[in-house]
Short mmCIF file of C-alpha atoms and ligand atoms in Angstrom, two decimals:
data_model
loop_
_atom_site.label_atom_id
_atom_site.label_comp_id
_atom_site.label_asym_id
_atom_site.label_seq_id
_atom_site.Cartn_x
_atom_site.Cartn_y
_atom_site.Cartn_z
CA MET A 216 13.02 19.26 -26.99
CA ALA A 217 13.51 16.73 -24.29
CA PHE A 218 11.51 15.43 -21.37
CA LYS A 219 12.45 13.89 -18.03
CA ALA A 220 11.49 10.34 -17.05
CA GLU A 221 11.87 9.52 -13.37
CA TYR A 222 12.62 5.77 -13.21
CA ILE A 223 11.35 4.38 -9.91
CA TRP A 224 12.02 0.91 -8.46
CA ILE A 225 11.73 -1.10 -5.26
CA ASP A 226 15.08 -1.90 -3.63
CA GLY A 227 16.39 -4.74 -1.44
CA THR A 228 16.39 -2.97 1.94
CA GLU A 229 15.75 -5.42 4.82
CA PRO A 230 13.33 -6.01 6.38
CA THR A 231 11.14 -3.55 4.44
CA PRO A 232 12.12 -2.50 0.89
CA LYS A 233 12.27 1.18 -0.04
CA LEU A 234 11.82 3.14 -3.23
CA ARG A 235 14.74 4.43 -5.28
CA SER A 236 14.65 6.64 -8.35
CA LYS A 237 16.83 8.38 -10.90
CA THR A 238 16.22 10.59 -13.89
CA LYS A 239 16.61 9.83 -17.57
CA VAL A 240 16.42 12.66 -20.12
CA LEU A 241 14.75 11.50 -23.33
CA ALA A 242 14.14 13.09 -26.72
CA ASP A 243 10.52 14.03 -27.44
CA GLY A 244 8.54 11.04 -28.67
CA ALA A 245 11.18 8.51 -27.55
CA ASP A 246 10.06 5.10 -26.26
CA LEU A 247 10.91 4.26 -22.67
CA PRO A 248 14.08 2.19 -22.84
CA ILE A 249 15.20 -0.53 -20.49
CA TRP A 250 17.79 0.91 -18.08
CA GLY A 251 20.10 -0.31 -15.33
CA PHE A 252 21.54 0.50 -11.92
CA ASP A 253 24.22 -0.57 -9.48
CA GLY A 254 22.56 -3.28 -7.40
CA SER A 255 25.42 -3.40 -4.91
CA SER A 256 24.26 0.00 -3.60
CA THR A 257 20.65 -1.10 -3.06
CA ASN A 258 21.18 -4.50 -1.41
CA GLN A 259 20.20 -6.18 -4.70
CA ALA A 260 23.60 -7.51 -5.90
CA GLU A 261 27.15 -8.41 -4.89
CA GLY A 262 29.91 -5.96 -5.88
CA HIS A 263 31.55 -8.31 -8.40
CA SER A 264 28.51 -8.53 -10.69
CA SER A 265 26.32 -5.67 -9.68
CA ASP A 266 24.32 -4.73 -12.79
CA CYS A 267 20.56 -4.89 -12.33
CA VAL A 268 18.04 -4.16 -15.08
CA LEU A 269 15.10 -1.73 -14.89
CA LYS A 270 12.13 -2.65 -17.02
CA PRO A 271 9.39 0.03 -17.29
CA VAL A 272 5.96 -1.40 -16.46
CA PHE A 273 3.74 1.58 -15.61
CA SER A 274 4.05 5.28 -16.31
CA CYS A 275 2.02 8.41 -15.62
CA PRO A 276 2.40 12.22 -15.77
CA ASP A 277 4.88 13.64 -13.26
CA PRO A 278 2.85 16.18 -11.24
CA ILE A 279 5.97 17.50 -9.51
CA ARG A 280 7.93 18.45 -12.61
CA GLY A 281 4.81 19.04 -14.70
CA GLY A 282 4.92 19.56 -18.47
CA ASP A 283 5.65 16.45 -20.53
CA ASN A 284 7.69 14.87 -17.77
CA ILE A 285 6.68 11.44 -16.51
CA LEU A 286 7.08 8.95 -13.68
CA VAL A 287 8.09 5.43 -14.69
CA LEU A 288 7.58 2.50 -12.32
CA CYS A 289 9.96 -0.37 -13.11
CA GLU A 290 10.42 -4.05 -12.32
CA VAL A 291 13.93 -5.22 -11.45
CA TYR A 292 15.54 -8.04 -13.48
CA ASN A 293 18.91 -9.76 -13.34
CA ALA A 294 21.33 -9.31 -16.23
CA ASP A 295 20.47 -12.86 -17.41
CA GLY A 296 16.83 -11.85 -17.93
CA THR A 297 15.35 -13.62 -14.91
CA ALA A 298 13.19 -11.69 -12.44
CA HIS A 299 15.19 -10.40 -9.45
CA SER A 300 14.36 -12.05 -6.10
CA THR A 301 13.03 -8.66 -4.86
CA ASN A 302 10.65 -8.41 -7.83
CA THR A 303 7.32 -9.33 -6.21
CA ARG A 304 5.37 -7.80 -9.10
CA ALA A 305 6.59 -10.63 -11.34
CA LEU A 306 4.91 -13.11 -8.94
CA LEU A 307 1.61 -11.22 -9.03
CA THR A 308 1.32 -10.99 -12.83
CA PRO A 309 0.46 -14.69 -13.45
CA VAL A 310 -2.06 -14.66 -10.56
CA ASP A 311 -3.71 -11.51 -11.90
CA GLU A 312 -4.02 -13.23 -15.28
CA LYS A 313 -5.12 -16.63 -13.93
CA TYR A 314 -8.15 -15.19 -12.11
CA ALA A 315 -8.87 -12.25 -14.43
CA ALA A 316 -12.32 -13.65 -15.25
CA GLN A 317 -13.38 -13.14 -11.60
CA GLU A 318 -12.67 -9.39 -11.89
CA SER A 319 -10.94 -8.83 -8.53
CA TRP A 320 -10.95 -5.29 -7.18
CA PHE A 321 -8.77 -3.93 -4.38
CA GLY A 322 -9.02 -0.76 -2.34
CA ILE A 323 -6.07 -0.24 0.02
CA GLU A 324 -6.13 2.21 2.93
CA GLN A 325 -2.56 3.41 3.37
CA GLU A 326 -1.84 4.74 6.86
CA TYR A 327 1.47 6.52 7.39
CA THR A 328 3.22 8.75 9.91
CA PHE A 329 5.15 11.95 9.31
CA PHE A 330 8.46 12.38 11.15
CA LYS A 331 10.45 15.55 11.65
CA ASP A 332 13.60 16.00 13.75
CA GLY A 333 13.51 12.31 14.74
CA ARG A 334 10.04 12.23 16.26
CA PRO A 335 6.47 11.97 14.97
CA TYR A 336 5.48 15.31 13.45
CA GLY A 337 3.60 17.26 16.12
CA PHE A 338 5.07 15.39 19.11
CA PRO A 339 6.65 17.91 21.55
CA VAL A 340 10.41 17.67 22.25
CA GLY A 341 11.12 14.97 24.85
CA GLY A 342 7.46 14.25 25.52
CA PHE A 343 4.09 13.23 24.23
CA PRO A 344 0.99 15.04 23.02
CA GLY A 345 -2.35 14.55 24.80
CA PRO A 346 -3.79 11.03 24.53
CA GLN A 347 -5.56 9.72 21.43
CA GLY A 348 -9.15 10.76 20.86
CA PRO A 349 -9.42 14.12 19.09
CA TYR A 350 -6.97 13.52 16.25
CA TYR A 351 -8.84 11.05 14.00
CA CYS A 352 -10.47 13.08 11.21
CA GLY A 353 -9.58 16.13 13.28
CA ILE A 354 -9.75 19.77 12.17
CA GLY A 355 -7.71 22.65 13.53
CA ALA A 356 -4.09 23.34 14.44
CA ASP A 357 -4.61 21.80 17.90
CA GLU A 358 -5.71 18.47 16.35
CA VAL A 359 -3.70 17.84 13.17
CA VAL A 360 -0.29 18.58 11.69
CA GLY A 361 0.90 18.26 8.12
CA ARG A 362 -2.29 19.02 6.21
CA ASP A 363 -0.40 21.23 3.73
CA ILE A 364 1.66 18.18 2.69
CA VAL A 365 -1.37 15.90 2.62
CA GLU A 366 -3.37 18.24 0.36
CA LYS A 367 -0.43 18.61 -2.03
CA HIS A 368 -0.09 14.83 -2.16
CA LEU A 369 -3.78 14.34 -2.92
CA ASP A 370 -3.66 16.88 -5.76
CA ALA A 371 -0.50 15.27 -7.13
CA CYS A 372 -2.09 11.79 -7.15
CA ILE A 373 -5.14 13.12 -9.00
CA GLU A 374 -2.95 14.97 -11.50
CA ALA A 375 -0.92 11.81 -12.10
CA GLY A 376 -4.15 9.95 -12.89
CA LEU A 377 -3.84 7.56 -9.93
CA LYS A 378 -6.99 5.94 -8.55
CA ILE A 379 -6.90 7.77 -5.22
CA SER A 380 -10.29 7.63 -3.50
CA GLY A 381 -9.83 9.72 -0.33
CA ILE A 382 -7.75 10.94 2.61
CA ASN A 383 -8.24 11.33 6.36
CA ALA A 384 -6.32 12.29 9.50
CA GLU A 385 -5.62 9.24 11.69
CA VAL A 386 -5.79 8.34 15.37
CA MET A 387 -2.24 9.38 16.32
CA PRO A 388 -1.01 12.96 15.77
CA GLY A 389 1.12 13.18 12.61
CA GLN A 390 -0.60 10.08 11.24
CA TRP A 391 -2.69 10.22 8.06
CA GLU A 392 -4.28 7.87 5.55
CA PHE A 393 -4.94 7.85 1.83
CA GLN A 394 -6.92 5.23 -0.06
CA ILE A 395 -6.15 3.79 -3.48
CA GLY A 396 -8.82 1.91 -5.40
CA PRO A 397 -10.85 0.16 -6.35
CA GLY A 398 -8.71 -1.36 -9.09
CA GLY A 399 -7.42 -4.73 -10.26
CA PRO A 400 -4.57 -6.46 -8.36
CA LEU A 401 -1.74 -5.12 -10.55
CA GLU A 402 -3.43 -1.78 -11.14
CA ALA A 403 -4.15 -1.01 -7.47
CA SER A 404 -0.63 -2.12 -6.49
CA ASP A 405 1.13 -0.05 -9.17
CA HIS A 406 -0.93 2.98 -8.19
CA MET A 407 -0.12 2.41 -4.52
CA TRP A 408 3.64 2.36 -5.13
CA MET A 409 3.37 5.52 -7.25
CA ALA A 410 1.29 7.24 -4.55
CA ARG A 411 3.93 6.26 -1.98
CA TYR A 412 6.63 7.74 -4.23
CA LEU A 413 4.70 11.02 -4.46
CA LEU A 414 4.20 11.09 -0.68
CA TYR A 415 7.92 10.75 0.07
CA ARG A 416 8.88 13.16 -2.67
CA ILE A 417 6.43 15.90 -1.67
CA ALA A 418 7.15 15.58 2.07
CA GLU A 419 10.85 15.93 1.18
CA ASP A 420 10.20 19.51 0.05
CA PHE A 421 8.80 20.26 3.54
CA GLY A 422 11.79 18.72 5.33
CA VAL A 423 9.49 15.98 6.61
CA SER A 424 9.80 12.22 6.11
CA ALA A 425 6.86 9.87 5.77
CA THR A 426 7.23 6.39 7.25
CA LEU A 427 5.17 3.23 6.81
CA ASP A 428 6.52 1.84 10.10
CA ALA A 429 3.76 -0.33 11.58
CA LYS A 430 4.37 0.82 15.17
CA PRO A 431 5.95 4.28 14.85
CA ALA A 432 5.41 5.25 18.51
CA LYS A 433 5.77 2.72 21.32
CA GLY A 434 3.17 2.63 24.06
CA ASP A 435 -0.50 3.49 23.97
CA TRP A 436 -0.54 4.75 20.39
CA ASN A 437 -2.24 3.16 17.41
CA GLY A 438 -0.05 1.35 14.93
CA ALA A 439 -0.24 1.97 11.18
CA GLY A 440 -2.03 -0.48 8.93
CA ALA A 441 -3.08 -0.95 5.35
CA HIS A 442 -6.65 -2.27 5.53
CA THR A 443 -7.18 -4.11 2.26
CA ASN A 444 -10.69 -4.07 0.79
CA PHE A 445 -11.46 -6.82 -1.69
CA SER A 446 -14.24 -8.02 -3.94
CA THR A 447 -14.79 -10.18 -6.99
CA ARG A 448 -17.68 -9.83 -9.38
CA ALA A 449 -19.45 -12.70 -7.55
CA MET A 450 -18.97 -10.92 -4.19
CA ARG A 451 -20.38 -7.73 -5.69
CA GLU A 452 -23.48 -9.77 -6.58
CA SER A 453 -24.05 -12.23 -3.72
CA TYR A 454 -23.65 -12.62 0.04
CA ASP A 455 -22.80 -16.33 -0.29
CA ALA A 456 -19.66 -15.30 -2.15
CA ILE A 457 -18.83 -12.79 0.62
CA ILE A 458 -19.01 -15.58 3.20
CA THR A 459 -17.01 -18.00 1.01
CA ALA A 460 -14.23 -15.39 0.77
CA CYS A 461 -14.25 -14.77 4.54
CA GLU A 462 -14.11 -18.51 5.27
CA SER A 463 -11.32 -19.13 2.76
CA LEU A 464 -9.03 -16.66 4.54
CA GLY A 465 -9.39 -18.70 7.75
CA ALA A 466 -8.73 -22.10 6.16
CA GLU A 467 -5.99 -24.45 7.35
CA GLY A 468 -2.54 -22.95 6.68
CA LYS A 469 -3.92 -19.74 5.19
CA VAL A 470 -3.74 -17.62 8.35
CA GLU A 471 0.02 -18.21 8.75
CA GLU A 472 0.68 -17.80 5.02
CA HIS A 473 -1.11 -14.46 4.89
CA ILE A 474 0.34 -13.06 8.12
CA ALA A 475 3.84 -13.92 6.89
CA GLY A 476 3.24 -11.74 3.82
CA TYR A 477 1.39 -8.87 5.50
CA GLY A 478 4.43 -6.78 6.47
CA PHE A 479 7.38 -6.71 8.88
CA GLY A 480 6.59 -6.42 12.58
CA ILE A 481 2.97 -7.51 12.31
CA GLU A 482 3.10 -9.26 15.72
CA GLN A 483 3.82 -5.89 17.34
CA ARG A 484 0.80 -4.26 15.71
CA LEU A 485 -1.82 -7.04 15.80
CA THR A 486 -1.88 -7.40 19.56
CA GLY A 487 -5.64 -7.52 20.05
CA LEU A 488 -5.57 -3.90 21.32
CA HIS A 489 -6.03 -0.63 19.40
CA GLU A 490 -8.77 -1.92 17.06
CA THR A 491 -6.84 -5.02 16.00
CA ALA A 492 -7.33 -8.79 16.21
CA PRO A 493 -4.43 -10.90 17.57
CA TYR A 494 -2.21 -11.92 14.62
CA ASN A 495 -2.48 -15.66 15.25
CA VAL A 496 -6.27 -15.89 15.68
CA TYR A 497 -8.51 -15.50 12.62
CA SER A 498 -12.01 -14.08 12.86
CA TYR A 499 -14.50 -12.23 10.70
CA GLY A 500 -17.64 -10.30 11.50
CA VAL A 501 -20.09 -7.63 10.47
CA SER A 502 -18.96 -4.10 11.44
CA ASN A 503 -16.40 -5.65 13.81
CA ARG A 504 -13.25 -3.54 13.97
CA GLY A 505 -11.78 -6.06 16.41
CA ALA A 506 -11.97 -8.86 13.80
CA SER A 507 -9.30 -9.87 11.28
CA VAL A 508 -11.77 -9.36 8.45
CA ARG A 509 -14.70 -6.95 8.61
CA ILE A 510 -17.87 -7.14 6.56
CA PRO A 511 -19.05 -3.50 6.35
CA TRP A 512 -22.62 -2.98 7.69
CA GLN A 513 -23.76 -1.71 4.31
CA VAL A 514 -22.58 -4.96 2.72
CA GLU A 515 -24.65 -7.04 5.12
CA LEU A 516 -27.65 -4.80 4.44
CA ASP A 517 -27.26 -4.97 0.64
CA LYS A 518 -26.29 -8.67 0.80
CA LYS A 519 -23.38 -7.97 -1.58
CA GLY A 520 -20.28 -5.83 -1.87
CA TYR A 521 -16.76 -6.32 -0.47
CA ILE A 522 -14.77 -7.36 2.59
CA GLU A 523 -12.01 -5.58 4.51
CA ASP A 524 -8.91 -7.50 5.60
CA ARG A 525 -7.75 -5.35 8.53
CA ARG A 526 -4.51 -7.25 9.15
CA PRO A 527 -1.96 -5.92 6.62
CA ASN A 528 0.65 -3.57 8.06
CA ALA A 529 1.22 -0.10 6.63
CA ASN A 530 4.58 -1.43 5.40
CA VAL A 531 2.99 -4.29 3.42
CA ASP A 532 4.03 -4.82 -0.19
CA PRO A 533 0.80 -4.34 -2.19
CA TYR A 534 2.05 -6.84 -4.80
CA VAL A 535 2.19 -9.47 -2.04
CA VAL A 536 -1.08 -8.75 -0.23
CA THR A 537 -3.08 -8.63 -3.48
CA ARG A 538 -1.45 -11.86 -4.69
CA LEU A 539 -2.22 -13.72 -1.45
CA ILE A 540 -5.85 -12.54 -1.26
CA THR A 541 -6.54 -13.12 -4.97
CA ASN A 542 -5.05 -16.62 -4.79
CA THR A 543 -6.87 -17.65 -1.61
CA CYS A 544 -10.29 -16.15 -2.27
CA CYS A 545 -10.50 -16.72 -6.02
CA GLU A 546 -9.43 -20.35 -5.65
CA ALA A 547 -12.24 -20.91 -3.11
CA LEU A 548 -14.78 -18.98 -5.20
CA GLU A 549 -13.93 -20.97 -8.31
CA LYS A 550 -15.25 -24.18 -6.72
P1 ADP B 828 -13.04 2.43 6.10
O1 ADP B 828 -14.51 2.46 6.28
O2 ADP B 828 -12.48 1.13 6.52
O3 ADP B 828 -12.29 3.60 6.70
P2 ADP B 828 -12.26 3.62 3.54
O4 ADP B 828 -13.40 4.45 3.07
O5 ADP B 828 -11.09 4.32 4.15
O6 ADP B 828 -12.84 2.47 4.51
O7 ADP B 828 -11.70 2.75 2.32
C1 ADP B 828 -12.49 1.84 1.63
C2 ADP B 828 -11.76 1.41 0.36
O8 ADP B 828 -12.50 0.36 -0.25
C3 ADP B 828 -11.62 2.50 -0.70
O9 ADP B 828 -10.29 2.50 -1.17
C4 ADP B 828 -12.57 2.05 -1.80
O10 ADP B 828 -12.09 2.42 -3.07
C5 ADP B 828 -12.55 0.55 -1.64
N1 ADP B 828 -13.72 -0.15 -2.17
C6 ADP B 828 -15.00 0.31 -2.28
N2 ADP B 828 -15.78 -0.61 -2.86
C7 ADP B 828 -14.99 -1.69 -3.13
C8 ADP B 828 -15.22 -2.96 -3.72
N3 ADP B 828 -16.42 -3.33 -4.16
N4 ADP B 828 -14.17 -3.80 -3.84
C9 ADP B 828 -12.95 -3.45 -3.38
N5 ADP B 828 -12.68 -2.27 -2.82
C10 ADP B 828 -13.69 -1.38 -2.69
MN1 MN B 829 -10.07 4.12 6.27
MN1 MN B 830 -10.56 0.55 7.21
#
C-alpha cells in the first residue's frame, strides 16, 4: 500500500510569504525523500534556473486525509545546497542551539480574520456590523461567525499532535485566535506554520479564506496581532530575570531591529490605539495592555513566569520573532 505525504513550504510572496503544498505518494515504510519545485512560480527563482529543493524538517499525522497520511513541513534550499534567501528557519536553527541551555519557551497567540465574498466573514454587504464590544469571546449567532471552522481546526491541530493550547473569538466579527505553545523556538515555530496550514486548508472546504493581514478592516476596528509569550528557565524561577528580559528588549538599537522583523504593516497596527503601544516607543508594565511588553499580573504575584511581547503582527514569521527574542533576551540573561 501507499500513503500520501503533503509537502508544505513557505514561498517568496512579497511582502508576506504564503504557504504552498503538493502531494507525494510514497510506498509504505518509505523514508521522506528530498523533493523539488519550480521556484519561478513562487517568487523564489528566475525562469532560467528555477529548481528549488524541499528538505523535510518536521512531519506529523495528516488529520484531513487521516489514515497513514502525513503532513511534511520543508525548508527551501538552492540547487547548490545553500539555504534559500526565504529560508528563515535556517537562521533560527543556530540560535536555538546556541542558547539551548537556557531552555527558551514560546507561546504565540495567532489572531486571524476570515473572509468570504471579499469582506470579513459576518460583515453585511456594503456596510459594517455594530461596533466592537460584544464579539470578543462571544457566544451566539448574533456575536460570532465561523465557529464550525474554528472547532474543526482545533480538533485537527490536536489530532496532528501540535502543541495548541486554546482558542477564542476576537474583538472584530470574523476574527479569531488560536494559541500554540509553550514550546522551544524551533518547535513552537514549526507547530505554528503547521497550524496555519491546517487553518487555510480547513477553511477552504467552507469556501472561506483565512488571512493574517494585520489591519484587515480600515477604521475603528482592531488589527490582528501575534502576541508572543516568552520565558527561559531563569525567568520561570526569578523576577530579576523577568526584568532583565524586559529591559533587554528596550536596549539601544533593539526596538528598531525587532519592529523590522515583526511583520509587514506594523506601523498601521501599532498606532497607540486599540490596545497597542506606538511602534517606535518601547515600554513594559504589569498587566498593561497598552505597553509593548506586558508582565501578566500572575507573574508579578508569583515573582516568576513569562513575559508577553504584544508587538508582533498576525503576519509575523514565527521563525523570525522567536530568533529575535531568543537572541536579545538570552544574550542579556547570559551576562
Ligand atoms: P492572553 O492572556 O494574552 O490572552 P493567552 O492565554 O491567549 O494569553 O496565551 C498565552 C500563551 O502563553 C499560551 O500560548 C501559553 O501556552 C503560553 N505560555 C504559558 N506559560 C508560558 C511560559 N512560561 N513561557 C512561554 N509561554 C507560556
Ligand atoms: Mn490571547
Ligand atoms: Mn495576549
